[in-house]
PDB file of C-alpha atoms in Angstrom:
ATOM      1  CA  MET A   1     -26.154  56.203 226.509  1.00 41.00           C
ATOM      2  CA  GLU A   2     -23.797  54.384 228.879  1.00 46.00           C
ATOM      3  CA  GLN A   3     -21.311  51.824 227.621  1.00 53.00           C
ATOM      4  CA  ILE A   4     -23.528  49.254 225.942  1.00 55.00           C
ATOM      5  CA  THR A   5     -21.691  46.028 226.481  1.00 63.00           C
ATOM      6  CA  ASP A   6     -18.457  44.089 226.703  1.00 81.00           C
ATOM      7  CA  LEU A   7     -17.047  41.288 224.584  1.00 84.00           C
ATOM      8  CA  ARG A   8     -18.309  38.550 226.902  1.00 88.00           C
ATOM      9  CA  THR A   9     -21.850  39.822 226.579  1.00 90.00           C
ATOM     10  CA  LEU A  10     -21.479  40.064 222.808  1.00 89.00           C
ATOM     11  CA  ARG A  11     -20.330  36.429 222.661  1.00 90.00           C
ATOM     12  CA  SER A  12     -23.282  35.399 224.801  1.00 91.00           C
ATOM     13  CA  PHE A  13     -25.703  37.360 222.611  1.00 91.00           C
ATOM     14  CA  VAL A  14     -24.356  35.782 219.417  1.00 91.00           C
ATOM     15  CA  THR A  15     -24.423  32.294 220.932  1.00 91.00           C
ATOM     16  CA  VAL A  16     -28.009  32.634 222.182  1.00 92.00           C
ATOM     17  CA  ALA A  17     -29.044  33.894 218.750  1.00 90.00           C
ATOM     18  CA  ARG A  18     -27.378  30.959 217.001  1.00 87.00           C
ATOM     19  CA  GLU A  19     -28.649  28.319 219.408  1.00 89.00           C
ATOM     20  CA  GLY A  20     -32.131  29.789 219.829  1.00 89.00           C
ATOM     21  CA  ASN A  21     -32.077  28.614 223.431  1.00 90.00           C
ATOM     22  CA  VAL A  22     -30.505  30.078 226.566  1.00 90.00           C
ATOM     23  CA  SER A  23     -29.765  26.687 228.118  1.00 90.00           C
ATOM     24  CA  ARG A  24     -27.906  25.432 225.049  1.00 89.00           C
ATOM     25  CA  ALA A  25     -25.986  28.704 224.814  1.00 89.00           C
ATOM     26  CA  ALA A  26     -24.950  28.314 228.451  1.00 89.00           C
ATOM     27  CA  ASP A  27     -23.669  24.807 227.708  1.00 89.00           C
ATOM     28  CA  VAL A  28     -21.702  26.025 224.687  1.00 86.00           C
ATOM     29  CA  LEU A  29     -20.093  28.866 226.656  1.00 88.00           C
ATOM     30  CA  GLY A  30     -19.553  26.919 229.874  1.00 89.00           C
ATOM     31  CA  LEU A  31     -21.678  29.376 231.873  1.00 89.00           C
ATOM     32  CA  THR A  32     -24.846  29.050 233.926  1.00 91.00           C
ATOM     33  CA  GLN A  33     -28.272  29.762 232.491  1.00 91.00           C
ATOM     34  CA  PRO A  34     -28.979  32.571 235.030  1.00 91.00           C
ATOM     35  CA  ALA A  35     -25.698  34.265 234.062  1.00 91.00           C
ATOM     36  CA  ILE A  36     -26.608  34.230 230.374  1.00 91.00           C
ATOM     37  CA  SER A  37     -30.148  35.449 231.119  1.00 91.00           C
ATOM     38  CA  LEU A  38     -28.790  38.331 233.189  1.00 92.00           C
ATOM     39  CA  GLN A  39     -26.390  39.339 230.398  1.00 90.00           C
ATOM     40  CA  MET A  40     -29.247  39.364 227.862  1.00 91.00           C
ATOM     41  CA  LYS A  41     -31.446  41.408 230.239  1.00 91.00           C
ATOM     42  CA  ARG A  42     -28.741  44.015 230.764  1.00 90.00           C
ATOM     43  CA  LEU A  43     -27.998  44.173 227.031  1.00 90.00           C
ATOM     44  CA  ALA A  44     -31.664  44.816 226.297  1.00 90.00           C
ATOM     45  CA  GLU A  45     -31.774  47.526 228.963  1.00 88.00           C
ATOM     46  CA  ARG A  46     -28.634  49.251 227.743  1.00 89.00           C
ATOM     47  CA  THR A  47     -29.691  49.200 224.091  1.00 88.00           C
ATOM     48  CA  GLU A  48     -33.301  50.031 225.017  1.00 89.00           C
ATOM     49  CA  LEU A  49     -34.356  47.402 222.480  1.00 90.00           C
ATOM     50  CA  THR A  50     -36.268  44.143 222.592  1.00 93.00           C
ATOM     51  CA  LEU A  51     -33.778  41.618 221.229  1.00 91.00           C
ATOM     52  CA  PHE A  52     -35.568  38.293 221.712  1.00 92.00           C
ATOM     53  CA  VAL A  53     -39.085  36.928 222.011  1.00 92.00           C
ATOM     54  CA  ARG A  54     -39.816  33.712 223.834  1.00 91.00           C
ATOM     55  CA  THR A  55     -41.092  30.668 221.969  1.00 90.00           C
ATOM     56  CA  ALA A  56     -42.085  27.156 222.972  1.00 88.00           C
ATOM     57  CA  LYS A  57     -38.578  25.922 222.088  1.00 85.00           C
ATOM     58  CA  GLY A  58     -36.545  28.837 223.397  1.00 89.00           C
ATOM     59  CA  VAL A  59     -36.111  32.318 221.925  1.00 91.00           C
ATOM     60  CA  ASP A  60     -36.248  33.979 218.521  1.00 92.00           C
ATOM     61  CA  LEU A  61     -34.569  37.179 217.445  1.00 91.00           C
ATOM     62  CA  THR A  62     -36.709  40.255 216.898  1.00 93.00           C
ATOM     63  CA  PRO A  63     -35.966  42.404 213.809  1.00 92.00           C
ATOM     64  CA  ASP A  64     -33.909  44.712 216.059  1.00 92.00           C
ATOM     65  CA  GLY A  65     -32.070  41.716 217.480  1.00 90.00           C
ATOM     66  CA  ALA A  66     -31.322  40.384 213.998  1.00 91.00           C
ATOM     67  CA  ALA A  67     -29.882  43.737 212.939  1.00 91.00           C
ATOM     68  CA  LEU A  68     -27.648  43.883 216.021  1.00 90.00           C
ATOM     69  CA  LEU A  69     -26.543  40.269 215.515  1.00 90.00           C
ATOM     70  CA  VAL A  70     -24.887  41.232 212.229  1.00 91.00           C
ATOM     71  CA  LYS A  71     -22.931  43.984 213.955  1.00 90.00           C
ATOM     72  CA  ALA A  72     -21.989  41.763 216.894  1.00 89.00           C
ATOM     73  CA  GLU A  73     -20.651  39.071 214.559  1.00 88.00           C
ATOM     74  CA  GLN A  74     -18.613  41.693 212.721  1.00 89.00           C
ATOM     75  CA  VAL A  75     -17.084  42.931 215.974  1.00 88.00           C
ATOM     76  CA  LEU A  76     -16.183  39.409 217.143  1.00 87.00           C
ATOM     77  CA  GLY A  77     -14.891  38.497 213.689  1.00 84.00           C
ATOM     78  CA  ALA A  78     -12.645  41.552 213.611  1.00 83.00           C
ATOM     79  CA  LEU A  79     -11.321  40.721 217.080  1.00 83.00           C
ATOM     80  CA  GLU A  80     -10.543  37.133 216.059  1.00 79.00           C
ATOM     81  CA  ASP A  81      -8.822  38.361 212.910  1.00 75.00           C
ATOM     82  CA  PHE A  82      -6.724  40.731 215.030  1.00 74.00           C
ATOM     83  CA  ARG A  83      -5.725  37.913 217.361  1.00 73.00           C
ATOM     84  CA  GLN A  84      -4.813  35.543 214.542  1.00 68.00           C
ATOM     85  CA  THR A  85      -2.736  38.185 212.793  1.00 67.00           C
ATOM     86  CA  ALA A  86      -0.884  38.849 216.028  1.00 66.00           C
ATOM     87  CA  ARG A  87      -0.217  35.126 216.477  1.00 62.00           C
ATOM     88  CA  ARG A  88       1.145  34.821 212.944  1.00 60.00           C
ATOM     89  CA  MET A  89       3.380  37.855 213.403  1.00 57.00           C
ATOM     90  CA  LYS A  90       4.781  36.326 216.594  1.00 57.00           C
ATOM     91  CA  GLY A  91       5.296  33.007 214.850  1.00 57.00           C
ATOM     92  CA  THR A  92       3.169  31.158 217.399  1.00 67.00           C
ATOM     93  CA  VAL A  93       1.080  29.107 214.955  1.00 79.00           C
ATOM     94  CA  ARG A  94       1.674  25.540 216.050  1.00 82.00           C
ATOM     95  CA  GLY A  95       0.348  22.061 215.432  1.00 89.00           C
ATOM     96  CA  THR A  96      -0.122  20.327 212.092  1.00 92.00           C
ATOM     97  CA  LEU A  97      -1.534  21.625 208.820  1.00 95.00           C
ATOM     98  CA  LYS A  98      -2.883  18.721 206.750  1.00 96.00           C
ATOM     99  CA  LEU A  99      -2.685  19.831 203.127  1.00 96.00           C
ATOM    100  CA  GLY A 100      -4.206  18.188 200.057  1.00 96.00           C
ATOM    101  CA  THR A 101      -2.081  18.462 196.915  1.00 95.00           C
ATOM    102  CA  VAL A 102      -2.833  17.744 193.246  1.00 92.00           C
ATOM    103  CA  ILE A 103      -0.893  17.226 189.981  1.00 89.00           C
ATOM    104  CA  ASP A 104       2.798  18.116 190.198  1.00 89.00           C
ATOM    105  CA  PRO A 105       4.537  20.215 192.894  1.00 93.00           C
ATOM    106  CA  ASP A 106       6.036  22.707 190.453  1.00 93.00           C
ATOM    107  CA  PHE A 107       2.685  23.611 188.925  1.00 94.00           C
ATOM    108  CA  ILE A 108       1.050  24.391 192.283  1.00 95.00           C
ATOM    109  CA  ARG A 109       4.252  26.108 193.531  1.00 96.00           C
ATOM    110  CA  LEU A 110       4.369  23.749 196.496  1.00 96.00           C
ATOM    111  CA  GLY A 111       8.068  24.308 197.154  1.00 95.00           C
ATOM    112  CA  GLN A 112       7.558  28.052 197.535  1.00 95.00           C
ATOM    113  CA  PHE A 113       4.592  27.461 199.824  1.00 95.00           C
ATOM    114  CA  LEU A 114       6.518  25.123 202.138  1.00 95.00           C
ATOM    115  CA  HIS A 115       9.527  27.457 202.190  1.00 93.00           C
ATOM    116  CA  GLU A 116       7.351  30.421 203.216  1.00 90.00           C
ATOM    117  CA  MET A 117       5.495  28.327 205.789  1.00 91.00           C
ATOM    118  CA  ILE A 118       8.713  27.246 207.499  1.00 90.00           C
ATOM    119  CA  ALA A 119       9.967  30.831 207.502  1.00 86.00           C
ATOM    120  CA  VAL A 120       6.895  32.366 209.167  1.00 85.00           C
ATOM    121  CA  ALA A 121       5.677  29.433 211.274  1.00 87.00           C
ATOM    122  CA  PRO A 122       8.604  27.160 212.165  1.00 87.00           C
ATOM    123  CA  ASP A 123       6.535  25.405 214.838  1.00 86.00           C
ATOM    124  CA  LEU A 124       3.804  24.396 212.364  1.00 90.00           C
ATOM    125  CA  ARG A 125       4.233  20.933 210.848  1.00 92.00           C
ATOM    126  CA  THR A 126       2.883  20.363 207.321  1.00 94.00           C
ATOM    127  CA  GLN A 127       1.471  16.966 206.377  1.00 95.00           C
ATOM    128  CA  LEU A 128       0.837  16.416 202.648  1.00 96.00           C
ATOM    129  CA  THR A 129      -1.778  14.115 201.120  1.00 93.00           C
ATOM    130  CA  HIS A 130      -1.657  13.762 197.335  1.00 92.00           C
ATOM    131  CA  GLY A 131      -4.611  12.790 195.179  1.00 88.00           C
ATOM    132  CA  MET A 132      -6.997  13.823 192.443  1.00 88.00           C
ATOM    133  CA  SER A 133      -8.714  17.191 192.538  1.00 88.00           C
ATOM    134  CA  GLY A 134     -12.112  15.788 193.493  1.00 87.00           C
ATOM    135  CA  ASP A 135     -10.578  14.062 196.502  1.00 89.00           C
ATOM    136  CA  VAL A 136      -9.848  17.417 198.134  1.00 92.00           C
ATOM    137  CA  PRO A 137     -13.391  18.617 199.005  1.00 89.00           C
ATOM    138  CA  VAL A 138     -14.363  15.090 200.058  1.00 87.00           C
ATOM    139  CA  ARG A 139     -11.378  14.902 202.423  1.00 90.00           C
ATOM    140  CA  LEU A 140     -12.179  18.365 203.755  1.00 90.00           C
ATOM    141  CA  LEU A 141     -15.708  17.282 204.627  1.00 87.00           C
ATOM    142  CA  ARG A 142     -14.401  14.136 206.294  1.00 86.00           C
ATOM    143  CA  GLY A 143     -11.858  16.088 208.341  1.00 90.00           C
ATOM    144  CA  GLU A 144      -8.932  14.256 206.746  1.00 93.00           C
ATOM    145  CA  ILE A 145      -7.249  17.476 205.565  1.00 95.00           C
ATOM    146  CA  ASP A 146      -7.427  21.128 206.614  1.00 96.00           C
ATOM    147  CA  ALA A 147      -6.956  22.820 203.231  1.00 97.00           C
ATOM    148  CA  GLY A 148      -5.997  21.866 199.707  1.00 96.00           C
ATOM    149  CA  TYR A 149      -5.582  22.722 196.059  1.00 96.00           C
ATOM    150  CA  PHE A 150      -8.486  22.209 193.667  1.00 94.00           C
ATOM    151  CA  LEU A 151      -8.836  22.246 189.888  1.00 93.00           C
ATOM    152  CA  GLY A 152     -11.994  23.785 188.469  1.00 89.00           C
ATOM    153  CA  ASP A 153     -15.032  25.224 190.237  1.00 86.00           C
ATOM    154  CA  PRO A 154     -16.114  23.186 193.291  1.00 83.00           C
ATOM    155  CA  SER A 155     -19.727  24.279 192.759  1.00 79.00           C
ATOM    156  CA  ASP A 156     -19.802  22.413 189.435  1.00 74.00           C
ATOM    157  CA  GLY A 157     -20.089  19.122 191.329  1.00 65.00           C
ATOM    158  CA  GLY A 158     -19.277  15.806 189.735  1.00 63.00           C
ATOM    159  CA  TRP A 159     -16.647  14.987 192.353  1.00 58.00           C
ATOM    160  CA  TRP A 160     -19.108  13.792 195.005  1.00 62.00           C
ATOM    161  CA  SER A 161     -20.406  10.217 194.692  1.00 54.00           C
ATOM    162  CA  GLY A 162     -23.508  10.750 196.844  1.00 51.00           C
ATOM    163  CA  GLN A 163     -25.640  13.810 197.554  1.00 50.00           C
ATOM    164  CA  GLU A 164     -23.562  16.870 196.808  1.00 59.00           C
ATOM    165  CA  PRO A 165     -23.029  19.281 199.724  1.00 59.00           C
ATOM    166  CA  ASP A 166     -23.922  22.952 199.627  1.00 67.00           C
ATOM    167  CA  PRO A 167     -21.162  24.857 197.766  1.00 67.00           C
ATOM    168  CA  SER A 168     -21.272  27.455 200.547  1.00 76.00           C
ATOM    169  CA  ALA A 169     -19.687  24.827 202.809  1.00 83.00           C
ATOM    170  CA  PHE A 170     -16.351  25.715 201.192  1.00 89.00           C
ATOM    171  CA  HIS A 171     -14.122  28.769 201.117  1.00 93.00           C
ATOM    172  CA  HIS A 172     -12.435  28.775 197.706  1.00 94.00           C
ATOM    173  CA  THR A 173      -9.875  31.182 196.230  1.00 94.00           C
ATOM    174  CA  VAL A 174      -8.867  31.089 192.559  1.00 96.00           C
ATOM    175  CA  LEU A 175      -5.080  31.223 192.153  1.00 96.00           C
ATOM    176  CA  THR A 176      -4.712  31.143 188.355  1.00 95.00           C
ATOM    177  CA  LYS A 177      -6.428  30.223 185.090  1.00 94.00           C
ATOM    178  CA  PHE A 178      -4.953  27.816 182.580  1.00 94.00           C
ATOM    179  CA  LYS A 179      -5.910  25.634 179.614  1.00 95.00           C
ATOM    180  CA  TYR A 180      -6.186  21.944 178.909  1.00 95.00           C
ATOM    181  CA  ARG A 181      -5.596  20.795 175.333  1.00 95.00           C
ATOM    182  CA  VAL A 182      -6.640  17.557 173.664  1.00 95.00           C
ATOM    183  CA  VAL A 183      -3.565  15.588 172.593  1.00 95.00           C
ATOM    184  CA  ALA A 184      -3.353  12.586 170.253  1.00 95.00           C
ATOM    185  CA  PRO A 185      -0.648  10.085 169.285  1.00 95.00           C
ATOM    186  CA  ALA A 186       1.990  11.061 166.747  1.00 94.00           C
ATOM    187  CA  GLY A 187       0.695  10.574 163.236  1.00 92.00           C
ATOM    188  CA  TRP A 188      -2.946  11.298 164.129  1.00 94.00           C
ATOM    189  CA  ARG A 189      -3.019  14.861 162.785  1.00 93.00           C
ATOM    190  CA  ASN A 190      -5.033  13.961 159.695  1.00 93.00           C
ATOM    191  CA  ARG A 191      -7.233  11.626 161.721  1.00 93.00           C
ATOM    192  CA  THR A 192      -8.239  14.411 164.129  1.00 92.00           C
ATOM    193  CA  ALA A 193      -8.248  17.382 161.745  1.00 92.00           C
ATOM    194  CA  GLY A 194     -11.530  19.299 161.562  1.00 88.00           C
ATOM    195  CA  LEU A 195     -13.533  16.874 163.710  1.00 90.00           C
ATOM    196  CA  GLY A 196     -14.674  19.145 166.515  1.00 90.00           C
ATOM    197  CA  TRP A 197     -15.762  17.784 169.900  1.00 93.00           C
ATOM    198  CA  SER A 198     -18.575  15.624 168.519  1.00 93.00           C
ATOM    199  CA  GLY A 199     -16.279  13.939 166.034  1.00 93.00           C
ATOM    200  CA  LEU A 200     -13.476  13.519 168.551  1.00 94.00           C
ATOM    201  CA  ALA A 201     -15.827  11.692 170.937  1.00 94.00           C
ATOM    202  CA  SER A 202     -15.899   8.628 168.661  1.00 94.00           C
ATOM    203  CA  LEU A 203     -12.109   8.221 168.665  1.00 95.00           C
ATOM    204  CA  PRO A 204     -10.381   6.138 171.377  1.00 96.00           C
ATOM    205  CA  TRP A 205      -9.983   8.069 174.643  1.00 95.00           C
ATOM    206  CA  ILE A 206      -7.896   7.531 177.744  1.00 94.00           C
ATOM    207  CA  ALA A 207     -10.420   8.449 180.434  1.00 91.00           C
ATOM    208  CA  THR A 208     -10.029   9.303 184.130  1.00 90.00           C
ATOM    209  CA  PRO A 209     -11.998   8.558 187.338  1.00 88.00           C
ATOM    210  CA  PRO A 210     -14.886  10.832 188.455  1.00 84.00           C
ATOM    211  CA  ALA A 211     -12.669  12.618 191.005  1.00 83.00           C
ATOM    212  CA  SER A 212     -10.431  13.913 188.206  1.00 88.00           C
ATOM    213  CA  VAL A 213     -10.849  17.382 186.732  1.00 90.00           C
ATOM    214  CA  HIS A 214     -10.344  15.801 183.286  1.00 90.00           C
ATOM    215  CA  ARG A 215     -13.577  13.857 183.769  1.00 90.00           C
ATOM    216  CA  ARG A 216     -15.548  16.894 184.890  1.00 89.00           C
ATOM    217  CA  LEU A 217     -14.308  19.045 182.002  1.00 91.00           C
ATOM    218  CA  LEU A 218     -14.952  16.391 179.346  1.00 92.00           C
ATOM    219  CA  ASP A 219     -18.333  15.427 180.764  1.00 90.00           C
ATOM    220  CA  ALA A 220     -19.359  19.082 180.462  1.00 89.00           C
ATOM    221  CA  GLN A 221     -18.142  19.296 176.859  1.00 91.00           C
ATOM    222  CA  PHE A 222     -19.634  16.031 175.622  1.00 92.00           C
ATOM    223  CA  GLY A 223     -22.764  16.278 177.772  1.00 90.00           C
ATOM    224  CA  ALA A 224     -23.666  19.640 176.226  1.00 91.00           C
ATOM    225  CA  LEU A 225     -23.482  17.983 172.788  1.00 92.00           C
ATOM    226  CA  GLY A 226     -25.371  14.850 173.806  1.00 93.00           C
ATOM    227  CA  VAL A 227     -22.487  12.511 172.926  1.00 93.00           C
ATOM    228  CA  ARG A 228     -20.298  10.125 174.899  1.00 91.00           C
ATOM    229  CA  GLN A 229     -16.580   9.647 174.504  1.00 91.00           C
ATOM    230  CA  ASN A 230     -15.252   6.280 173.418  1.00 93.00           C
ATOM    231  CA  GLU A 231     -13.311   5.220 176.532  1.00 92.00           C
ATOM    232  CA  VAL A 232     -10.735   2.481 175.942  1.00 93.00           C
ATOM    233  CA  ALA A 233      -8.861   2.878 179.263  1.00 91.00           C
ATOM    234  CA  VAL A 234      -9.248   4.631 182.631  1.00 92.00           C
ATOM    235  CA  VAL A 235      -6.080   6.062 184.213  1.00 89.00           C
ATOM    236  CA  ASP A 236      -5.618   8.135 187.369  1.00 83.00           C
ATOM    237  CA  GLN A 237      -2.120   9.515 186.748  1.00 84.00           C
ATOM    238  CA  GLU A 238      -1.259  12.244 184.242  1.00 85.00           C
ATOM    239  CA  SER A 239       2.120  10.668 183.485  1.00 86.00           C
ATOM    240  CA  SER A 240       0.447   7.337 182.667  1.00 90.00           C
ATOM    241  CA  MET A 241      -2.056   9.063 180.399  1.00 91.00           C
ATOM    242  CA  LEU A 242       0.709  10.707 178.402  1.00 92.00           C
ATOM    243  CA  ALA A 243       2.646   7.445 178.190  1.00 93.00           C
ATOM    244  CA  MET A 244      -0.424   5.796 176.652  1.00 94.00           C
ATOM    245  CA  VAL A 245      -0.821   8.669 174.175  1.00 94.00           C
ATOM    246  CA  ARG A 246       2.819   8.271 173.159  1.00 94.00           C
ATOM    247  CA  SER A 247       2.174   4.543 172.707  1.00 94.00           C
ATOM    248  CA  GLY A 248      -0.652   5.252 170.273  1.00 94.00           C
ATOM    249  CA  VAL A 249      -3.580   4.185 172.479  1.00 94.00           C
ATOM    250  CA  GLY A 250      -5.772   7.278 172.113  1.00 94.00           C
ATOM    251  CA  LEU A 251      -6.591  10.865 173.067  1.00 95.00           C
ATOM    252  CA  CYS A 252      -6.527  12.593 176.427  1.00 94.00           C
ATOM    253  CA  LEU A 253      -6.654  16.021 178.013  1.00 93.00           C
ATOM    254  CA  CYS A 254      -3.309  17.546 178.918  1.00 92.00           C
ATOM    255  CA  ARG A 255      -2.275  20.843 180.487  1.00 93.00           C
ATOM    256  CA  GLU A 256      -1.211  23.202 177.717  1.00 93.00           C
ATOM    257  CA  SER A 257       2.341  23.628 179.042  1.00 92.00           C
ATOM    258  CA  LEU A 258       2.845  19.853 179.087  1.00 91.00           C
ATOM    259  CA  ALA A 259       1.182  19.435 175.717  1.00 93.00           C
ATOM    260  CA  LEU A 260       3.621  21.864 174.116  1.00 94.00           C
ATOM    261  CA  TYR A 261       6.555  20.027 175.667  1.00 93.00           C
ATOM    262  CA  GLU A 262       5.262  16.612 174.554  1.00 92.00           C
ATOM    263  CA  GLU A 263       4.745  17.951 171.037  1.00 93.00           C
ATOM    264  CA  GLN A 264       8.377  19.047 170.835  1.00 93.00           C
ATOM    265  CA  ALA A 265       9.902  16.091 172.673  1.00 92.00           C
ATOM    266  CA  HIS A 266       7.801  13.175 171.409  1.00 92.00           C
ATOM    267  CA  GLY A 267       5.870  14.438 168.412  1.00 93.00           C
ATOM    268  CA  ILE A 268       2.386  14.000 169.878  1.00 94.00           C
ATOM    269  CA  VAL A 269      -0.374  15.937 168.158  1.00 95.00           C
ATOM    270  CA  ILE A 270      -2.130  18.902 169.773  1.00 95.00           C
ATOM    271  CA  VAL A 271      -5.635  18.846 168.302  1.00 94.00           C
ATOM    272  CA  ASP A 272      -6.565  22.225 166.792  1.00 92.00           C
ATOM    273  CA  GLY A 273      -9.504  23.984 168.431  1.00 89.00           C
ATOM    274  CA  ALA A 274      -9.979  21.375 171.170  1.00 92.00           C
ATOM    275  CA  GLU A 275      -9.223  23.176 174.387  1.00 93.00           C
ATOM    276  CA  VAL A 276     -10.948  23.993 177.686  1.00 94.00           C
ATOM    277  CA  GLU A 277     -10.108  26.621 180.288  1.00 94.00           C
ATOM    278  CA  THR A 278     -10.173  25.922 184.012  1.00 94.00           C
ATOM    279  CA  THR A 279      -8.666  27.224 187.233  1.00 95.00           C
ATOM    280  CA  LEU A 280      -6.320  26.224 190.010  1.00 96.00           C
ATOM    281  CA  GLY A 281      -7.715  27.163 193.398  1.00 96.00           C
ATOM    282  CA  PHE A 282      -7.125  26.747 197.105  1.00 97.00           C
ATOM    283  CA  MET A 283      -9.896  25.771 199.481  1.00 95.00           C
ATOM    284  CA  SER A 284     -10.951  24.874 203.008  1.00 95.00           C
ATOM    285  CA  LEU A 285     -14.223  24.452 204.831  1.00 92.00           C
ATOM    286  CA  ALA A 286     -15.884  27.857 205.196  1.00 90.00           C
ATOM    287  CA  ASN A 287     -16.390  27.398 208.928  1.00 89.00           C
ATOM    288  CA  ARG A 288     -12.668  26.705 209.448  1.00 91.00           C
ATOM    289  CA  LYS A 289     -11.070  29.381 207.264  1.00 90.00           C
ATOM    290  CA  ALA A 290     -10.386  31.637 210.267  1.00 87.00           C
ATOM    291  CA  GLU A 291      -8.347  29.016 212.149  1.00 90.00           C
ATOM    292  CA  PRO A 292      -4.756  30.271 212.548  1.00 88.00           C
ATOM    293  CA  SER A 293      -2.998  27.602 210.475  1.00 92.00           C
ATOM    294  CA  ILE A 294      -5.612  27.659 207.708  1.00 94.00           C
ATOM    295  CA  GLY A 295      -5.749  31.451 207.611  1.00 92.00           C
ATOM    296  CA  LEU A 296      -1.975  31.515 207.364  1.00 91.00           C
ATOM    297  CA  ALA A 297      -2.093  29.030 204.471  1.00 94.00           C
ATOM    298  CA  PHE A 298      -4.479  31.310 202.550  1.00 94.00           C
ATOM    299  CA  ASP A 299      -2.244  34.306 203.286  1.00 92.00           C
ATOM    300  CA  LEU A 300       0.799  32.475 201.915  1.00 92.00           C
ATOM    301  CA  VAL A 301      -0.796  31.163 198.707  1.00 94.00           C
ATOM    302  CA  GLY A 302      -2.118  34.668 198.104  1.00 92.00           C
ATOM    303  CA  LYS A 303       1.405  36.043 198.440  1.00 90.00           C
ATOM    304  CA  ILE A 304       2.952  33.339 196.238  1.00 93.00           C
ATOM    305  CA  TRP A 305       0.362  33.805 193.473  1.00 93.00           C
ATOM    306  CA  ASN A 306       0.340  37.630 193.762  1.00 86.00           C
ATOM    307  CA  LEU A 307      -3.358  37.830 194.561  1.00 79.00           C
TER     308      LEU A 307
END
């Protein structure tokens, strides 16, 4: 069989398959409809396969066409990956990477990330936007950031105020696992001893907004038991939460490393047996993960976290 096709024909084939219409595919590719039709005719002749069938709205893939579409997408994907890798190696990634950050810079290793980014892509400007974990997927969907750190599993929901989007809309990589512990004011050891989650729910709690991972983790714990926590305050900063615990206001969730420090430095109580495990991840929109700056960001966090 003679040479089947070239990359331009493959792109046209994939675009026609996605659009389901030759005219729309021509618009997307900036070509004429006759040119696209001729490419599809020659591809069918060279493969000796029927790739499309006509419909009232355009064209549909045949089973043979659907099987070839998978291979064509793999070829184009590999080519794009090759090009992006070459750009990164040449240090030609330019523009601005808008990055969503959470909690404190040391915990997410932000300094290392920025240092590596400057070293490999000096022409790429990084713009940071700090917020709560649940803000990150919302900002991704709104186009306000390109990538960001996330606490927990984005498919768990709870961070979206309206109809939750399909989890497949995101590309998410887990960087590390860690624990949150329940902490209480100094002198509350006897008050919290042996209570379990159901008993702890009735004590005063320093709560957080829905976009916080603390809220999602506690809602899962208390919701499974059919109880509600006794919220006496709502705070959106971890430092403020700990200050209120030290002042004797109530309980809150705290990263285990911070909890151990606060126990030694200020005498706060780490409640026995009250802990939850979660993850720190890095995410972008799935349909943007192959963009040079975003792909580079995933490469760098993978290097920093030894993935």
